[in-house]
PDB file of C-alpha atoms in Angstrom:
ATOM      1  CA  MET I   1      81.009 120.631-194.955  1.00 46.00           C
ATOM      2  CA  LEU I   2      83.702 122.114-193.079  1.00 49.00           C
ATOM      3  CA  ASN I   3      84.422 120.398-189.046  1.00 46.00           C
ATOM      4  CA  ASN I   4      82.272 117.470-190.219  1.00 49.00           C
ATOM      5  CA  TYR I   5      82.899 114.354-188.751  1.00 55.00           C
ATOM      6  CA  ASP I   6      80.243 112.134-189.955  1.00 51.00           C
ATOM      7  CA  ASN I   7      82.686 109.625-192.123  1.00 51.00           C
ATOM      8  CA  ILE I   8      83.934 108.368-187.890  1.00 48.00           C
ATOM      9  CA  ALA I   9      80.692 109.590-186.427  1.00 43.00           C
ATOM     10  CA  ARG I  10      80.203 105.746-185.397  1.00 54.00           C
ATOM     11  CA  HIS I  11      83.557 105.134-184.119  1.00 44.00           C
ATOM     12  CA  TYR I  12      84.631 108.196-182.487  1.00 51.00           C
ATOM     13  CA  ASP I  13      84.093 107.531-179.119  1.00 48.00           C
ATOM     14  CA  PHE I  14      86.117 104.469-179.307  1.00 42.00           C
ATOM     15  CA  LEU I  15      89.043 105.713-181.030  1.00 49.00           C
ATOM     16  CA  SER I  16      89.187 108.946-178.360  1.00 47.00           C
ATOM     17  CA  ARG I  17      89.101 106.713-175.742  1.00 50.00           C
ATOM     18  CA  LEU I  18      91.887 104.898-176.935  1.00 39.00           C
ATOM     19  CA  VAL I  19      94.269 107.862-177.213  1.00 47.00           C
ATOM     20  CA  PHE I  20      93.189 109.191-174.484  1.00 53.00           C
ATOM     21  CA  SER I  21      91.691 106.968-172.002  1.00 52.00           C
ATOM     22  CA  LYS I  22      88.617 108.580-169.868  1.00 79.00           C
ATOM     23  CA  SER I  23      91.219 112.295-169.698  1.00 78.00           C
ATOM     24  CA  GLN I  24      88.099 113.362-172.331  1.00 83.00           C
ATOM     25  CA  MET I  25      85.274 111.971-170.781  1.00 88.00           C
ATOM     26  CA  LYS I  26      87.071 113.442-166.978  1.00 94.00           C
ATOM     27  CA  ALA I  27      87.487 116.484-168.002  1.00 94.00           C
ATOM     28  CA  GLN I  28      83.523 116.962-168.986  1.00 95.00           C
ATOM     29  CA  VAL I  29      82.176 114.955-166.226  1.00 96.00           C
ATOM     30  CA  ASN I  30      83.904 116.692-163.512  1.00 97.00           C
ATOM     31  CA  GLN I  31      81.989 120.333-164.650  1.00 98.00           C
ATOM     32  CA  LEU I  32      78.649 119.086-164.406  1.00 98.00           C
ATOM     33  CA  LYS I  33      78.920 119.795-160.595  1.00 97.00           C
ATOM     34  CA  TYR I  34      78.491 123.450-161.756  1.00 98.00           C
ATOM     35  CA  ILE I  35      74.903 122.904-163.572  1.00 98.00           C
ATOM     36  CA  SER I  36      72.136 123.994-161.042  1.00 97.00           C
ATOM     37  CA  ALA I  37      68.513 122.406-161.344  1.00 95.00           C
ATOM     38  CA  LYS I  38      66.107 124.275-163.858  1.00 96.00           C
ATOM     39  CA  ASN I  39      69.041 125.650-166.262  1.00 98.00           C
ATOM     40  CA  LYS I  40      68.926 126.215-169.721  1.00 98.00           C
ATOM     41  CA  ILE I  41      72.187 124.610-171.504  1.00 98.00           C
ATOM     42  CA  LEU I  42      73.420 125.585-174.829  1.00 98.00           C
ATOM     43  CA  ILE I  43      75.894 122.311-175.778  1.00 98.00           C
ATOM     44  CA  VAL I  44      78.193 123.033-178.725  1.00 97.00           C
ATOM     45  CA  GLY I  45      79.785 120.430-180.447  1.00 87.00           C
ATOM     46  CA  GLY I  46      78.897 117.477-178.573  1.00 86.00           C
ATOM     47  CA  GLY I  47      79.234 114.590-180.390  1.00 86.00           C
ATOM     48  CA  THR I  48      77.831 111.317-179.594  1.00 89.00           C
ATOM     49  CA  GLY I  49      75.856 112.706-177.139  1.00 93.00           C
ATOM     50  CA  TRP I  50      77.019 110.409-174.072  1.00 94.00           C
ATOM     51  CA  ILE I  51      77.518 113.687-172.090  1.00 96.00           C
ATOM     52  CA  LEU I  52      73.618 113.759-171.800  1.00 97.00           C
ATOM     53  CA  GLU I  53      73.252 110.690-169.929  1.00 97.00           C
ATOM     54  CA  GLU I  54      75.567 111.492-167.555  1.00 96.00           C
ATOM     55  CA  ILE I  55      73.753 115.174-167.522  1.00 98.00           C
ATOM     56  CA  ALA I  56      70.424 112.874-166.543  1.00 98.00           C
ATOM     57  CA  ALA I  57      72.470 110.799-164.304  1.00 97.00           C
ATOM     58  CA  ILE I  58      72.467 114.353-161.821  1.00 96.00           C
ATOM     59  CA  TYR I  59      69.443 116.019-162.854  1.00 97.00           C
ATOM     60  CA  PRO I  60      67.338 113.766-164.400  1.00 97.00           C
ATOM     61  CA  SER I  61      64.284 116.729-164.832  1.00 98.00           C
ATOM     62  CA  GLY I  62      63.891 119.649-165.050  1.00 98.00           C
ATOM     63  CA  LEU I  63      66.642 120.906-167.262  1.00 98.00           C
ATOM     64  CA  LYS I  64      66.349 122.448-170.664  1.00 98.00           C
ATOM     65  CA  ILE I  65      69.379 121.842-173.173  1.00 98.00           C
ATOM     66  CA  VAL I  66      69.625 122.905-176.432  1.00 98.00           C
ATOM     67  CA  TYR I  67      71.798 120.443-178.334  1.00 97.00           C
ATOM     68  CA  VAL I  68      73.690 121.725-181.823  1.00 97.00           C
ATOM     69  CA  GLU I  69      75.861 119.080-183.652  1.00 92.00           C
ATOM     70  CA  ILE I  70      77.155 120.159-187.180  1.00 89.00           C
ATOM     71  CA  SER I  71      77.107 116.186-187.985  1.00 87.00           C
ATOM     72  CA  ALA I  72      73.852 114.910-188.545  1.00 89.00           C
ATOM     73  CA  LYS I  73      74.935 111.068-188.194  1.00 89.00           C
ATOM     74  CA  MET I  74      76.366 112.247-184.623  1.00 87.00           C
ATOM     75  CA  ILE I  75      72.728 114.086-183.676  1.00 93.00           C
ATOM     76  CA  ALA I  76      71.178 110.616-184.742  1.00 93.00           C
ATOM     77  CA  ILE I  77      72.798 108.894-181.984  1.00 93.00           C
ATOM     78  CA  SER I  78      72.675 111.232-179.003  1.00 95.00           C
ATOM     79  CA  ARG I  79      68.540 111.138-180.110  1.00 96.00           C
ATOM     80  CA  LYS I  80      69.169 107.194-178.674  1.00 95.00           C
ATOM     81  CA  ARG I  81      70.714 108.476-175.454  1.00 96.00           C
ATOM     82  CA  ASN I  82      68.913 108.427-172.168  1.00 97.00           C
ATOM     83  CA  CYS I  83      68.329 111.820-171.190  1.00 97.00           C
ATOM     84  CA  GLY I  84      65.809 111.215-168.620  1.00 97.00           C
ATOM     85  CA  GLN I  85      62.626 113.768-168.273  1.00 98.00           C
ATOM     86  CA  ASN I  86      65.010 116.551-169.533  1.00 98.00           C
ATOM     87  CA  GLU I  87      63.818 118.611-172.373  1.00 98.00           C
ATOM     88  CA  VAL I  88      66.183 118.333-174.893  1.00 98.00           C
ATOM     89  CA  VAL I  89      66.430 120.060-178.626  1.00 98.00           C
ATOM     90  CA  PHE I  90      68.545 118.622-181.114  1.00 97.00           C
ATOM     91  CA  VAL I  91      69.650 121.432-183.668  1.00 97.00           C
ATOM     92  CA  ASN I  92      71.917 119.709-187.032  1.00 94.00           C
ATOM     93  CA  SER I  93      73.837 122.503-187.377  1.00 92.00           C
ATOM     94  CA  GLY I  94      77.225 124.524-187.200  1.00 90.00           C
ATOM     95  CA  ILE I  95      76.883 126.760-184.800  1.00 93.00           C
ATOM     96  CA  GLU I  96      78.102 129.778-186.862  1.00 92.00           C
ATOM     97  CA  GLU I  97      74.478 129.100-188.577  1.00 93.00           C
ATOM     98  CA  PHE I  98      72.524 128.894-185.553  1.00 95.00           C
ATOM     99  CA  GLU I  99      70.116 131.331-183.850  1.00 94.00           C
ATOM    100  CA  SER I 100      68.234 131.642-180.704  1.00 94.00           C
ATOM    101  CA  ASP I 101      65.673 134.585-178.891  1.00 93.00           C
ATOM    102  CA  GLU I 102      66.750 132.109-175.643  1.00 95.00           C
ATOM    103  CA  HIS I 103      69.435 133.168-173.177  1.00 97.00           C
ATOM    104  CA  PHE I 104      71.489 130.796-171.538  1.00 98.00           C
ATOM    105  CA  ASP I 105      72.391 129.842-168.071  1.00 98.00           C
ATOM    106  CA  VAL I 106      75.462 127.681-169.267  1.00 98.00           C
ATOM    107  CA  ILE I 107      77.323 126.958-172.420  1.00 98.00           C
ATOM    108  CA  SER I 108      79.181 123.818-172.850  1.00 98.00           C
ATOM    109  CA  THR I 109      81.514 123.824-175.701  1.00 98.00           C
ATOM    110  CA  PRO I 110      83.802 120.310-175.459  1.00 95.00           C
ATOM    111  CA  PHE I 111      86.703 120.645-178.002  1.00 91.00           C
ATOM    112  CA  LEU I 112      84.994 122.581-180.058  1.00 93.00           C
ATOM    113  CA  PHE I 113      87.616 125.488-181.109  1.00 93.00           C
ATOM    114  CA  ASP I 114      90.334 123.355-181.816  1.00 85.00           C
ATOM    115  CA  ASN I 115      88.498 122.889-185.238  1.00 83.00           C
ATOM    116  CA  PHE I 116      87.843 126.675-186.272  1.00 88.00           C
ATOM    117  CA  SER I 117      90.707 128.811-187.386  1.00 87.00           C
ATOM    118  CA  GLU I 118      91.664 132.089-185.472  1.00 91.00           C
ATOM    119  CA  GLU I 119      89.157 134.614-187.526  1.00 91.00           C
ATOM    120  CA  ARG I 120      86.330 131.864-187.354  1.00 91.00           C
ATOM    121  CA  ALA I 121      86.807 130.867-184.042  1.00 94.00           C
ATOM    122  CA  ALA I 122      86.792 134.938-183.069  1.00 97.00           C
ATOM    123  CA  GLY I 123      83.543 134.785-184.291  1.00 97.00           C
ATOM    124  CA  VAL I 124      82.122 131.602-182.765  1.00 96.00           C
ATOM    125  CA  PHE I 125      83.308 132.994-179.388  1.00 98.00           C
ATOM    126  CA  ARG I 126      80.971 136.493-180.107  1.00 98.00           C
ATOM    127  CA  LEU I 127      78.296 134.472-180.678  1.00 98.00           C
ATOM    128  CA  LEU I 128      78.097 131.875-178.003  1.00 98.00           C
ATOM    129  CA  ASP I 129      79.146 135.241-175.911  1.00 98.00           C
ATOM    130  CA  SER I 130      75.809 136.737-176.811  1.00 98.00           C
ATOM    131  CA  PHE I 131      74.015 133.645-175.694  1.00 98.00           C
ATOM    132  CA  LEU I 132      75.185 133.494-172.564  1.00 98.00           C
ATOM    133  CA  LYS I 133      73.020 135.592-169.370  1.00 98.00           C
ATOM    134  CA  ASP I 134      75.225 137.141-167.044  1.00 98.00           C
ATOM    135  CA  LYS I 135      76.928 135.531-164.236  1.00 98.00           C
ATOM    136  CA  GLY I 136      76.219 132.562-166.857  1.00 98.00           C
ATOM    137  CA  LEU I 137      79.071 129.830-166.793  1.00 98.00           C
ATOM    138  CA  TRP I 138      80.913 128.596-169.356  1.00 98.00           C
ATOM    139  CA  LEU I 139      81.669 124.902-169.344  1.00 98.00           C
ATOM    140  CA  MET I 140      85.331 125.161-171.615  1.00 97.00           C
ATOM    141  CA  VAL I 141      87.069 122.457-172.844  1.00 95.00           C
ATOM    142  CA  ASP I 142      89.705 121.475-175.164  1.00 91.00           C
ATOM    143  CA  PHE I 143      93.524 121.018-176.290  1.00 85.00           C
ATOM    144  CA  THR I 144      96.152 123.337-174.892  1.00 86.00           C
ATOM    145  CA  LEU I 145     100.104 124.339-175.229  1.00 78.00           C
ATOM    146  CA  ASP I 146     100.212 125.331-172.039  1.00 68.00           C
ATOM    147  CA  GLU I 147     103.643 126.463-170.915  1.00 59.00           C
ATOM    148  CA  LYS I 148     103.942 124.874-167.567  1.00 60.00           C
ATOM    149  CA  SER I 149     104.534 121.309-168.818  1.00 56.00           C
ATOM    150  CA  PRO I 150     106.842 120.457-172.275  1.00 57.00           C
ATOM    151  CA  ALA I 151     104.777 121.230-175.217  1.00 73.00           C
ATOM    152  CA  TRP I 152     107.281 119.067-177.749  1.00 70.00           C
ATOM    153  CA  TRP I 153     105.211 116.511-178.143  1.00 70.00           C
ATOM    154  CA  LYS I 154     102.001 118.157-177.506  1.00 72.00           C
ATOM    155  CA  ARG I 155     103.237 120.172-181.007  1.00 72.00           C
ATOM    156  CA  LEU I 156     104.187 116.790-182.363  1.00 74.00           C
ATOM    157  CA  PHE I 157     100.204 115.279-181.166  1.00 68.00           C
ATOM    158  CA  LEU I 158      98.488 118.247-182.390  1.00 71.00           C
ATOM    159  CA  LYS I 159     100.366 117.721-185.691  1.00 70.00           C
ATOM    160  CA  LEU I 160      99.574 113.929-186.056  1.00 72.00           C
ATOM    161  CA  MET I 161      95.768 115.116-184.692  1.00 70.00           C
ATOM    162  CA  TYR I 162      94.551 117.546-187.390  1.00 63.00           C
ATOM    163  CA  THR I 163      96.583 115.416-190.639  1.00 67.00           C
ATOM    164  CA  PHE I 164      94.346 112.279-189.313  1.00 63.00           C
ATOM    165  CA  PHE I 165      90.998 114.774-188.517  1.00 63.00           C
ATOM    166  CA  LYS I 166      91.257 116.981-192.164  1.00 63.00           C
ATOM    167  CA  MET I 167      91.362 113.355-193.718  1.00 62.00           C
ATOM    168  CA  ALA I 168      88.406 112.043-191.542  1.00 58.00           C
ATOM    169  CA  GLY I 169      86.327 114.886-191.158  1.00 53.00           C
ATOM    170  CA  ASN I 170      87.790 118.217-193.225  1.00 61.00           C
ATOM    171  CA  VAL I 171      89.101 120.200-190.166  1.00 62.00           C
ATOM    172  CA  GLU I 172      89.886 123.451-191.342  1.00 63.00           C
ATOM    173  CA  ALA I 173      92.081 124.278-188.320  1.00 53.00           C
ATOM    174  CA  LYS I 174      95.856 124.018-188.842  1.00 65.00           C
ATOM    175  CA  ASN I 175      96.982 125.622-185.596  1.00 75.00           C
ATOM    176  CA  LEU I 176      95.344 125.402-182.632  1.00 82.00           C
ATOM    177  CA  VAL I 177      94.209 128.819-181.217  1.00 87.00           C
ATOM    178  CA  ASN I 178      94.991 130.244-177.746  1.00 92.00           C
ATOM    179  CA  MET I 179      91.081 131.319-176.818  1.00 95.00           C
ATOM    180  CA  LYS I 180      92.092 132.240-173.323  1.00 94.00           C
ATOM    181  CA  PRO I 181      93.103 135.886-174.300  1.00 96.00           C
ATOM    182  CA  TYR I 182      89.042 136.070-176.045  1.00 97.00           C
ATOM    183  CA  PHE I 183      87.778 135.328-172.488  1.00 98.00           C
ATOM    184  CA  ASN I 184      90.339 137.405-170.288  1.00 97.00           C
ATOM    185  CA  LYS I 185      89.345 140.607-172.851  1.00 97.00           C
ATOM    186  CA  ALA I 186      86.009 139.532-172.046  1.00 98.00           C
ATOM    187  CA  ALA I 187      86.293 139.904-168.250  1.00 98.00           C
ATOM    188  CA  TYR I 188      85.048 136.399-167.939  1.00 98.00           C
ATOM    189  CA  GLN I 189      86.361 135.680-164.321  1.00 98.00           C
ATOM    190  CA  SER I 190      88.386 131.808-164.110  1.00 98.00           C
ATOM    191  CA  VAL I 191      86.566 129.895-161.473  1.00 98.00           C
ATOM    192  CA  GLU I 192      87.437 126.058-161.906  1.00 98.00           C
ATOM    193  CA  GLU I 193      90.802 125.192-164.334  1.00 96.00           C
ATOM    194  CA  VAL I 194      91.668 121.598-164.014  1.00 95.00           C
ATOM    195  CA  LEU I 195      94.515 120.016-166.304  1.00 92.00           C
ATOM    196  CA  TYR I 196      94.679 116.419-168.130  1.00 91.00           C
ATOM    197  CA  TYR I 197      96.574 114.054-169.951  1.00 82.00           C
ATOM    198  CA  GLY I 198     100.108 115.621-169.067  1.00 79.00           C
ATOM    199  CA  GLY I 199      98.764 119.178-169.414  1.00 83.00           C
ATOM    200  CA  PHE I 200      97.465 118.544-172.560  1.00 84.00           C
ATOM    201  CA  ILE I 201      93.759 118.550-171.862  1.00 89.00           C
ATOM    202  CA  ASN I 202      92.270 121.993-170.050  1.00 94.00           C
ATOM    203  CA  ALA I 203      89.036 122.212-168.755  1.00 96.00           C
ATOM    204  CA  THR I 204      88.031 125.770-167.365  1.00 97.00           C
ATOM    205  CA  VAL I 205      84.892 127.204-165.753  1.00 98.00           C
ATOM    206  CA  TYR I 206      83.992 130.813-166.666  1.00 98.00           C
ATOM    207  CA  LYS I 207      81.776 132.868-165.104  1.00 98.00           C
ATOM    208  CA  LYS I 208      80.303 135.769-167.302  1.00 98.00           C
TER     209      LYS I 208
END
C-alpha cells in the first residue's frame, strides 16, 4: 500500500526527533492557537497522534476531530492518546478513499503532501478543499525548498529521506511538490508563515 508507514510506526517519532529535534513538533504546535472552541477538525496523516494530546491540553472538550491515517499501526498508537473529552473519530484509510458529508472549520495536513506525486497531490488538494468551510483554516506543515535560504543541503537531505522512506514506507514521491501555487490559485489567504530547521520546514496557516 502506497505511503504507508506501518513498518516504522513504533519508531517514527523517535526517528523524527533524532533527525529534526523538535522542529516538526514546534511547527505543528504553534499553529494550534488558530483552533477555536467547538471547531470541527480534520487531521490527515497525523501519524502516531501525539498532536491529539497537544490539542486536548488547550481544549480538553468540545471539539470534534476526524483523524484520517492510512497506517493501521499508527491508528492503534493514536487511539491510546489522551484526547480529553473531545470527540475523536479514527479513520484507517488513505485520504483519497475518505468520504464525508461534513464540512470542517479546520483541516490539518502535517507532512502529508511530501508523500505524493504531483498528480495525486493535486487530487488530494481538490478533495480537501471541498471539505473545508468558507473562511475555514488549513494548517499546512511540510518540507520546502524555499529559495530564501541555500537549497543544496535541502535537496541532498530530501534525496536521502526519500531513499529511506521508500524502503520503509513504500512512498510514491520522488520529488517534493510545491503546494503554494495550488493555494494561490484557489485564492487562499496566507494568515501566518513560519520557517523551521533552517528554512527546511514551512508552517503556513491558510484561510479559505
